[in-house]
Tab-separated table of C-alpha atoms in Angstrom:
chain	number	residue	atom	x	y	z
A	23	UNK	CA	53.200	70.256	-112.993
A	24	UNK	CA	54.076	73.871	-113.561
A	25	UNK	CA	53.715	76.571	-116.175
A	26	UNK	CA	56.903	75.658	-117.971
A	27	UNK	CA	55.564	72.698	-119.936
A	28	UNK	CA	52.584	70.576	-120.855
A	29	UNK	CA	53.563	67.970	-118.317
A	30	UNK	CA	54.657	69.121	-114.949
A	31	UNK	CA	57.956	70.574	-113.862
A	32	UNK	CA	59.519	70.901	-117.282
A	33	UNK	CA	63.299	71.071	-117.064
A	34	UNK	CA	66.308	70.766	-119.331
A	35	UNK	CA	69.102	68.306	-118.707
A	36	UNK	CA	72.105	69.660	-120.551
A	37	UNK	CA	72.027	71.689	-123.755
A	38	UNK	CA	69.484	69.724	-125.726
A	39	UNK	CA	67.934	67.066	-123.492
A	40	UNK	CA	64.268	67.513	-122.575
A	41	UNK	CA	62.572	66.193	-119.440
A	42	UNK	CA	58.912	66.348	-118.427
A	43	UNK	CA	56.880	65.053	-115.516
A	44	UNK	CA	53.237	64.062	-115.407
A	45	UNK	CA	51.582	63.489	-112.062
A	46	UNK	CA	49.226	60.814	-110.826
A	47	UNK	CA	45.582	61.834	-110.901
A	48	UNK	CA	42.660	61.613	-108.480
A	49	UNK	CA	39.068	61.463	-109.669
A	50	UNK	CA	37.279	63.575	-107.052
A	51	UNK	CA	33.670	63.225	-108.202
A	52	UNK	CA	31.813	62.100	-111.317
A	53	UNK	CA	33.862	59.082	-112.321
A	54	UNK	CA	33.256	56.712	-114.067
A	55	UNK	CA	30.737	58.782	-116.057
A	56	UNK	CA	33.473	60.114	-118.367
A	57	UNK	CA	33.016	57.092	-120.627
A	58	UNK	CA	29.218	57.490	-120.548
A	59	UNK	CA	28.934	61.098	-121.812
A	60	UNK	CA	28.994	62.409	-118.256
A	61	UNK	CA	30.991	64.931	-116.217
A	62	UNK	CA	33.876	64.628	-113.779
A	63	UNK	CA	36.172	66.676	-111.565
A	64	UNK	CA	39.761	65.468	-111.213
A	65	UNK	CA	43.066	66.823	-110.002
A	66	UNK	CA	46.734	65.944	-110.306
A	67	UNK	CA	48.463	64.488	-107.271
A	68	UNK	CA	51.767	66.120	-106.400
A	69	UNK	CA	52.822	63.152	-104.243
A	70	UNK	CA	53.493	60.867	-107.216
A	71	UNK	CA	54.635	61.325	-110.811
A	72	UNK	CA	56.261	59.781	-113.872
A	73	UNK	CA	59.134	61.495	-115.668
A	74	UNK	CA	60.401	61.007	-119.202
A	75	UNK	CA	63.805	62.107	-120.484
A	76	UNK	CA	64.432	62.668	-124.198
A	77	UNK	CA	68.037	62.949	-125.345
A	78	UNK	CA	69.024	63.479	-128.995
A	79	UNK	CA	70.884	60.453	-130.381
A	80	UNK	CA	72.087	58.947	-133.660
A	81	UNK	CA	69.554	56.116	-133.536
A	82	UNK	CA	66.064	56.053	-132.063
A	83	UNK	CA	66.293	54.151	-128.766
A	84	UNK	CA	63.612	53.291	-126.195
A	85	UNK	CA	65.548	52.525	-123.038
A	86	UNK	CA	64.110	49.899	-120.645
A	87	UNK	CA	63.755	50.872	-116.997
A	88	UNK	CA	66.124	48.878	-114.749
A	89	UNK	CA	63.282	47.944	-112.373
A	90	UNK	CA	59.989	48.213	-114.243
A	91	UNK	CA	61.289	46.515	-117.402
A	92	UNK	CA	63.414	43.981	-115.542
A	93	UNK	CA	64.656	41.109	-117.729
A	94	UNK	CA	67.459	39.560	-115.625
A	95	UNK	CA	66.439	37.044	-112.971
A	96	UNK	CA	68.239	34.865	-110.438
A	97	UNK	CA	65.931	31.937	-111.122
A	98	UNK	CA	62.747	30.773	-112.776
A	99	UNK	CA	60.991	31.134	-109.404
A	100	UNK	CA	61.968	34.820	-109.259
A	101	UNK	CA	60.713	35.394	-112.811
A	102	UNK	CA	57.345	33.769	-112.073
A	103	UNK	CA	57.002	35.603	-108.744
A	104	UNK	CA	57.660	38.915	-110.462
A	105	UNK	CA	55.087	38.229	-113.177
A	106	UNK	CA	52.524	37.239	-110.550
A	107	UNK	CA	53.056	40.519	-108.678
A	108	UNK	CA	53.829	42.977	-111.477
A	109	UNK	CA	52.329	41.467	-114.626
A	110	UNK	CA	54.026	41.519	-118.012
A	111	UNK	CA	53.920	45.243	-118.508
A	112	UNK	CA	56.612	47.863	-118.166
A	113	UNK	CA	56.893	51.311	-119.719
A	114	UNK	CA	58.730	50.511	-122.948
A	115	UNK	CA	55.522	49.563	-124.770
A	116	UNK	CA	53.900	52.827	-123.612
A	117	UNK	CA	56.756	54.925	-125.012
A	118	UNK	CA	56.657	53.047	-128.306
A	119	UNK	CA	52.888	53.475	-128.597
A	120	UNK	CA	52.920	57.259	-128.073
A	121	UNK	CA	55.748	57.609	-130.621
A	122	UNK	CA	53.585	55.798	-133.180
A	123	UNK	CA	50.419	57.772	-132.372
A	124	UNK	CA	52.298	61.101	-132.400
A	125	UNK	CA	53.954	60.291	-135.735
A	126	UNK	CA	50.664	59.272	-137.349
A	127	UNK	CA	48.798	62.312	-136.013
A	128	UNK	CA	51.439	64.693	-137.366
A	129	UNK	CA	51.415	62.922	-140.736
A	130	UNK	CA	47.615	63.000	-141.004
A	131	UNK	CA	47.482	66.683	-140.040
A	132	UNK	CA	50.400	67.715	-142.286
A	133	UNK	CA	52.531	68.787	-139.336
A	134	UNK	CA	56.162	68.663	-140.397
A	135	UNK	CA	58.465	66.802	-138.005
A	136	UNK	CA	62.189	66.733	-138.742
A	137	UNK	CA	64.095	63.484	-139.125
A	138	UNK	CA	66.362	63.657	-136.069
A	139	UNK	CA	66.495	60.748	-133.632
A	140	UNK	CA	66.390	60.514	-129.870
A	141	UNK	CA	66.642	58.206	-126.861
A	142	UNK	CA	63.650	57.996	-124.510
A	143	UNK	CA	63.919	56.804	-120.919
A	144	UNK	CA	61.489	57.032	-118.021
A	145	UNK	CA	61.116	56.749	-114.279
A	146	UNK	CA	58.065	56.650	-112.020
A	147	UNK	CA	57.212	56.562	-108.327
A	148	UNK	CA	53.464	56.077	-108.850
A	149	UNK	CA	52.429	52.968	-106.870
A	150	UNK	CA	51.344	50.139	-109.154
A	151	UNK	CA	47.741	48.932	-109.403
A	152	UNK	CA	46.422	51.801	-107.303
A	153	UNK	CA	44.100	53.415	-109.839
A	154	UNK	CA	46.247	56.572	-109.961
A	155	UNK	CA	46.855	56.509	-113.739
A	156	UNK	CA	50.484	55.460	-113.674
A	157	UNK	CA	50.512	54.260	-117.289
A	158	UNK	CA	48.952	57.387	-118.750
A	159	UNK	CA	51.381	59.552	-116.731
A	160	UNK	CA	54.305	57.946	-118.594
A	161	UNK	CA	52.564	58.467	-121.944
A	162	UNK	CA	51.618	62.059	-121.121
A	163	UNK	CA	55.172	62.991	-120.080
A	164	UNK	CA	56.557	61.381	-123.236
A	165	UNK	CA	54.107	63.272	-125.445
A	166	UNK	CA	55.226	66.528	-123.861
A	167	UNK	CA	58.859	65.670	-124.659
A	168	UNK	CA	57.952	64.957	-128.300
A	169	UNK	CA	56.039	68.242	-128.600
A	170	UNK	CA	59.118	70.159	-127.488
A	171	UNK	CA	61.687	68.096	-129.386
A	172	UNK	CA	59.862	68.618	-132.678
A	173	UNK	CA	58.817	72.174	-131.724
A	174	UNK	CA	55.143	71.552	-132.482
A	175	UNK	CA	53.566	72.406	-129.123
A	176	UNK	CA	51.827	75.401	-130.709
A	177	UNK	CA	50.381	73.226	-133.501
A	178	UNK	CA	48.633	70.539	-131.429
A	179	UNK	CA	45.746	71.823	-129.343
A	180	UNK	CA	45.717	71.125	-125.627
A	181	UNK	CA	42.179	69.714	-125.916
A	182	UNK	CA	43.372	67.146	-128.468
A	183	UNK	CA	46.374	65.884	-126.494
A	184	UNK	CA	44.378	63.691	-124.051
A	185	UNK	CA	42.953	61.894	-127.118
A	186	UNK	CA	46.501	61.145	-128.302
A	187	UNK	CA	47.465	59.768	-124.889
A	188	UNK	CA	44.339	57.601	-124.841
A	189	UNK	CA	44.953	56.435	-128.425
A	190	UNK	CA	48.428	55.243	-127.442
A	191	UNK	CA	46.977	53.214	-124.565
A	192	UNK	CA	44.247	51.792	-126.785
A	193	UNK	CA	47.029	50.556	-129.103
A	194	UNK	CA	47.992	48.302	-126.199
A	195	UNK	CA	44.479	47.142	-125.355
A	196	UNK	CA	44.171	49.380	-122.285
A	197	UNK	CA	40.481	50.184	-121.742
A	198	UNK	CA	39.989	53.668	-120.316
A	199	UNK	CA	38.314	57.046	-120.706
A	200	UNK	CA	39.542	60.576	-121.275
A	201	UNK	CA	39.250	61.831	-117.680
A	202	UNK	CA	42.704	60.751	-116.485
A	203	UNK	CA	44.490	62.027	-119.576
A	204	UNK	CA	42.745	65.415	-119.397
A	205	UNK	CA	43.789	65.842	-115.762
A	206	UNK	CA	47.404	64.940	-116.579
A	207	UNK	CA	47.676	67.115	-119.695
A	208	UNK	CA	46.165	70.165	-117.982
A	209	UNK	CA	47.402	69.640	-114.430
A	210	UNK	CA	45.733	71.127	-111.370
A	211	UNK	CA	41.986	70.868	-110.766
A	212	UNK	CA	39.763	70.431	-113.839
A	213	UNK	CA	36.016	70.190	-114.405
A	214	UNK	CA	35.250	68.108	-117.505
A	215	UNK	CA	32.030	67.901	-119.484
A	216	UNK	CA	31.888	64.905	-121.850
A	217	UNK	CA	28.348	65.541	-123.118
A	218	UNK	CA	27.494	63.596	-126.277
A	219	UNK	CA	27.060	66.732	-128.377
A	220	UNK	CA	30.609	67.876	-127.546
A	221	UNK	CA	32.136	64.439	-128.088
A	222	UNK	CA	30.324	63.946	-131.411
A	223	UNK	CA	31.048	67.394	-132.839
A	224	UNK	CA	34.452	68.244	-131.333
A	225	UNK	CA	35.858	64.785	-130.649
A	226	UNK	CA	36.573	65.830	-127.073
A	227	UNK	CA	34.849	67.358	-124.058
A	228	UNK	CA	34.832	70.903	-122.663
A	229	UNK	CA	37.539	71.216	-120.010
A	230	UNK	CA	37.458	74.018	-117.431
A	231	UNK	CA	40.406	74.509	-115.065
A	232	UNK	CA	39.505	75.457	-111.481
A	233	UNK	CA	41.535	77.082	-108.713
A	234	UNK	CA	43.228	74.366	-106.622
A	235	UNK	CA	42.757	76.511	-103.492
A	236	UNK	CA	39.048	75.569	-103.661
A	237	UNK	CA	39.911	72.040	-102.496
A	238	UNK	CA	39.700	71.138	-98.791
A	239	UNK	CA	42.462	69.049	-97.163
A	240	UNK	CA	42.235	65.517	-98.598
A	241	UNK	CA	43.964	62.205	-97.905
A	242	UNK	CA	44.921	59.230	-100.049
A	243	UNK	CA	44.474	55.647	-98.835
A	244	UNK	CA	46.087	52.745	-100.664
A	245	UNK	CA	47.536	49.281	-100.094
A	246	UNK	CA	51.269	48.801	-100.647
A	247	UNK	CA	50.726	45.351	-102.185
A	248	UNK	CA	47.227	45.248	-103.687
A	249	UNK	CA	46.055	41.697	-104.214
A	250	UNK	CA	42.279	41.757	-104.600
A	251	UNK	CA	41.483	44.634	-106.907
A	252	UNK	CA	38.294	43.163	-108.306
A	253	UNK	CA	38.824	40.345	-110.756
A	254	UNK	CA	35.269	39.778	-111.947
A	255	UNK	CA	34.566	41.293	-115.342
A	256	UNK	CA	31.965	44.070	-115.104
A	257	UNK	CA	28.860	43.992	-117.302
A	258	UNK	CA	28.042	47.692	-116.748
A	259	UNK	CA	29.264	48.889	-120.147
A	260	UNK	CA	27.270	46.292	-122.061
A	261	UNK	CA	24.168	46.931	-119.961
A	262	UNK	CA	24.476	50.673	-120.690
A	263	UNK	CA	24.800	49.967	-124.434
A	264	UNK	CA	21.772	47.677	-124.205
A	265	UNK	CA	19.684	50.516	-122.769
A	266	UNK	CA	19.449	49.221	-119.172
A	267	UNK	CA	17.437	51.974	-117.463
A	268	UNK	CA	18.983	51.402	-114.022
A	269	UNK	CA	22.515	51.818	-115.370
A	270	UNK	CA	21.584	54.802	-117.566
A	271	UNK	CA	19.803	56.675	-114.753
A	272	UNK	CA	22.515	55.824	-112.198
A	273	UNK	CA	25.284	56.993	-114.526
A	274	UNK	CA	23.332	60.190	-115.188
A	275	UNK	CA	23.188	60.776	-111.439
A	276	UNK	CA	26.950	60.186	-111.147
A	277	UNK	CA	27.534	62.806	-113.857
A	278	UNK	CA	25.218	65.221	-112.037
A	279	UNK	CA	27.307	64.722	-108.879
A	280	UNK	CA	30.221	66.355	-110.707
A	281	UNK	CA	28.054	69.352	-111.621
A	282	UNK	CA	26.880	69.679	-108.022
A	283	UNK	CA	30.462	69.127	-106.867
A	284	UNK	CA	31.654	72.043	-108.971
A	285	UNK	CA	29.123	74.332	-107.272
A	286	UNK	CA	30.042	72.941	-103.836
A	287	UNK	CA	33.735	73.676	-104.457
A	288	UNK	CA	33.080	77.184	-105.799
A	289	UNK	CA	30.976	77.918	-102.702
A	290	UNK	CA	33.390	76.000	-100.420
A	291	UNK	CA	30.428	73.972	-99.164
A	292	UNK	CA	32.511	71.058	-97.948
A	293	UNK	CA	29.731	69.267	-96.072
A	294	UNK	CA	27.916	69.049	-99.411
A	295	UNK	CA	31.109	67.813	-101.087
A	296	UNK	CA	31.432	65.051	-98.478
A	297	UNK	CA	27.880	63.845	-99.180
A	298	UNK	CA	28.524	63.896	-102.931
A	299	UNK	CA	31.739	61.848	-102.585
A	300	UNK	CA	29.919	59.188	-100.564
A	301	UNK	CA	26.962	59.111	-102.943
A	302	UNK	CA	29.373	58.735	-105.881
A	303	UNK	CA	30.820	55.556	-104.389
A	304	UNK	CA	27.416	54.175	-103.392
A	305	UNK	CA	26.178	54.550	-106.962
A	306	UNK	CA	29.293	52.835	-108.346
A	307	UNK	CA	28.823	49.973	-105.900
A	308	UNK	CA	25.150	49.525	-106.814
A	309	UNK	CA	25.993	49.393	-110.537
A	310	UNK	CA	29.163	47.280	-110.507
A	311	UNK	CA	28.585	44.995	-107.494
A	312	UNK	CA	31.016	43.934	-104.772
A	313	UNK	CA	32.637	41.106	-106.737
A	314	UNK	CA	33.727	43.490	-109.500
A	315	UNK	CA	34.923	46.152	-107.044
A	316	UNK	CA	36.989	43.756	-104.932
A	317	UNK	CA	37.080	43.193	-101.163
A	318	UNK	CA	40.241	45.238	-100.542
A	319	UNK	CA	38.872	48.266	-102.399
A	320	UNK	CA	35.627	48.144	-100.432
A	321	UNK	CA	37.608	47.752	-97.200
A	322	UNK	CA	39.525	50.994	-97.890
A	323	UNK	CA	36.272	52.928	-98.313
A	324	UNK	CA	34.750	51.370	-95.200
A	325	UNK	CA	37.817	52.126	-93.065
A	326	UNK	CA	37.367	55.809	-93.898
A	327	UNK	CA	33.633	55.736	-93.340
A	328	UNK	CA	34.114	54.062	-89.959
A	329	UNK	CA	35.503	57.346	-88.601
A	330	UNK	CA	32.953	59.501	-90.454
A	331	UNK	CA	35.229	60.488	-93.332
A	332	UNK	CA	33.841	60.799	-96.862
A	333	UNK	CA	35.530	58.418	-99.298
A	334	UNK	CA	35.446	57.103	-102.848
A	335	UNK	CA	37.719	55.494	-105.420
A	336	UNK	CA	40.319	57.719	-107.060
A	337	UNK	CA	39.779	55.749	-110.258
A	338	UNK	CA	38.438	52.253	-110.835
A	339	UNK	CA	39.924	50.912	-107.604
A	340	UNK	CA	43.274	50.465	-105.895
A	341	UNK	CA	43.238	53.743	-103.968
A	342	UNK	CA	40.697	55.897	-102.176
A	343	UNK	CA	40.449	59.660	-101.715
A	344	UNK	CA	39.166	60.580	-98.252
A	345	UNK	CA	37.925	63.853	-96.763
A	346	UNK	CA	37.699	64.423	-93.005
A	347	UNK	CA	35.187	67.272	-92.580
A	348	UNK	CA	35.758	67.378	-88.793
A	349	UNK	CA	39.429	68.248	-89.211
A	350	UNK	CA	42.686	67.058	-87.539
A	351	UNK	CA	41.046	64.997	-84.764
A	352	UNK	CA	39.177	62.969	-87.382
A	353	UNK	CA	42.362	62.621	-89.467
A	354	UNK	CA	44.072	61.111	-86.378
A	355	UNK	CA	41.256	58.561	-86.044
A	356	UNK	CA	41.638	57.724	-89.742
A	357	UNK	CA	45.407	57.292	-89.336
A	358	UNK	CA	44.820	54.830	-86.490
A	359	UNK	CA	42.237	52.821	-88.450
A	360	UNK	CA	44.436	52.672	-91.550
A	361	UNK	CA	47.390	51.493	-89.481
A	362	UNK	CA	45.264	48.722	-87.931
A	363	UNK	CA	44.065	47.671	-91.405
A	364	UNK	CA	47.575	47.655	-92.882
A	365	UNK	CA	46.785	50.519	-95.266
A	366	UNK	CA	48.911	53.525	-96.221
A	367	UNK	CA	47.491	57.004	-95.564
A	368	UNK	CA	49.138	60.149	-96.949
A	369	UNK	CA	47.995	63.788	-97.056
A	370	UNK	CA	47.166	64.845	-100.610
A	371	UNK	CA	49.441	67.364	-102.291
A	372	UNK	CA	47.738	68.946	-105.301
A	373	UNK	CA	49.988	69.629	-108.296
A	374	UNK	CA	49.105	72.967	-109.952
A	375	UNK	CA	48.207	73.550	-113.603
A	376	UNK	CA	51.068	72.902	-115.993
A	377	UNK	CA	49.856	74.810	-119.049
A	378	UNK	CA	52.302	77.370	-120.420
A	379	UNK	CA	51.710	80.325	-122.760
A	380	UNK	CA	52.061	78.177	-125.906
A	381	UNK	CA	49.544	75.670	-124.563
A	382	UNK	CA	47.005	78.353	-123.669
A	383	UNK	CA	47.444	79.947	-127.079
A	384	UNK	CA	46.353	76.714	-128.803
A	385	UNK	CA	43.006	76.928	-127.007
A	386	UNK	CA	42.255	80.251	-128.712
A	387	UNK	CA	42.644	78.929	-132.255
């Protein structure tokens, strides 16, 4: 993401087409406390992104992706195999949902949007089922296109936009928190405080961008074909609502890890950061249990820990962020272990902040 648009790498295709990217995101510390009035630190991952192209057209068209919205099959076996591996969901529903949410928000807030039509299409290279926020990246990029097409970027506050992205996903029954959408709307490295008083009064948290140069070298571990991503329904949310003291105190500690992590990053105390990352995962594991986390997800964390690397989930599972405090020699050991385990390891590229002057101006209103 860059300073040209609300989603990364804003470009124009032709005279009046609009294209935006939104990158995958990594939860560094503090997740999943974002949905429990906690705090998190996340960053956008330059390695992977979704892009949305908006082209003016006579009719409003949502164009299916040739791969992700595939509807032509050689046989019934191929159809069933695809559904088993990919599920029923492509990006068309996401684009439709953000169009509806955007329209309703503008109507409710008396923001005038002209009656011209457009065609929306998308592409993505974010690996599926890896907990890297692939769905919200598509929605976020589409929202950025709509803001520019209707020329209302200056009228919709940056802090509010993650709520719109989340509302679109909730339309589709996707259960999630604000953390991912904040990271993708802002880009770069962001500290987020979702304290109850902010959420109740403002309807959103307090989001503080941080300098991406504060991050140490990090690596991403994921499986190319995730199969066991934790299929047992978690009871953590209900237990928290019921006042379970273990869950409440553990989630409070997870939130505090983000606060300590912010200090560790500002002071470049990376040995402290490593301990916080490991503690973050241990707390998640104690709350959710191994059956809910899934054997493959736990294996990815343990592969990293085997060589002394710090590791934790990037999201709710599917990929792991790892930090090798001992440097290149430890990274080589991690590469070898990942290869033996059939896992993919890539160096993390951090995408910078994508807020432009119009976006920043909305924060001052």
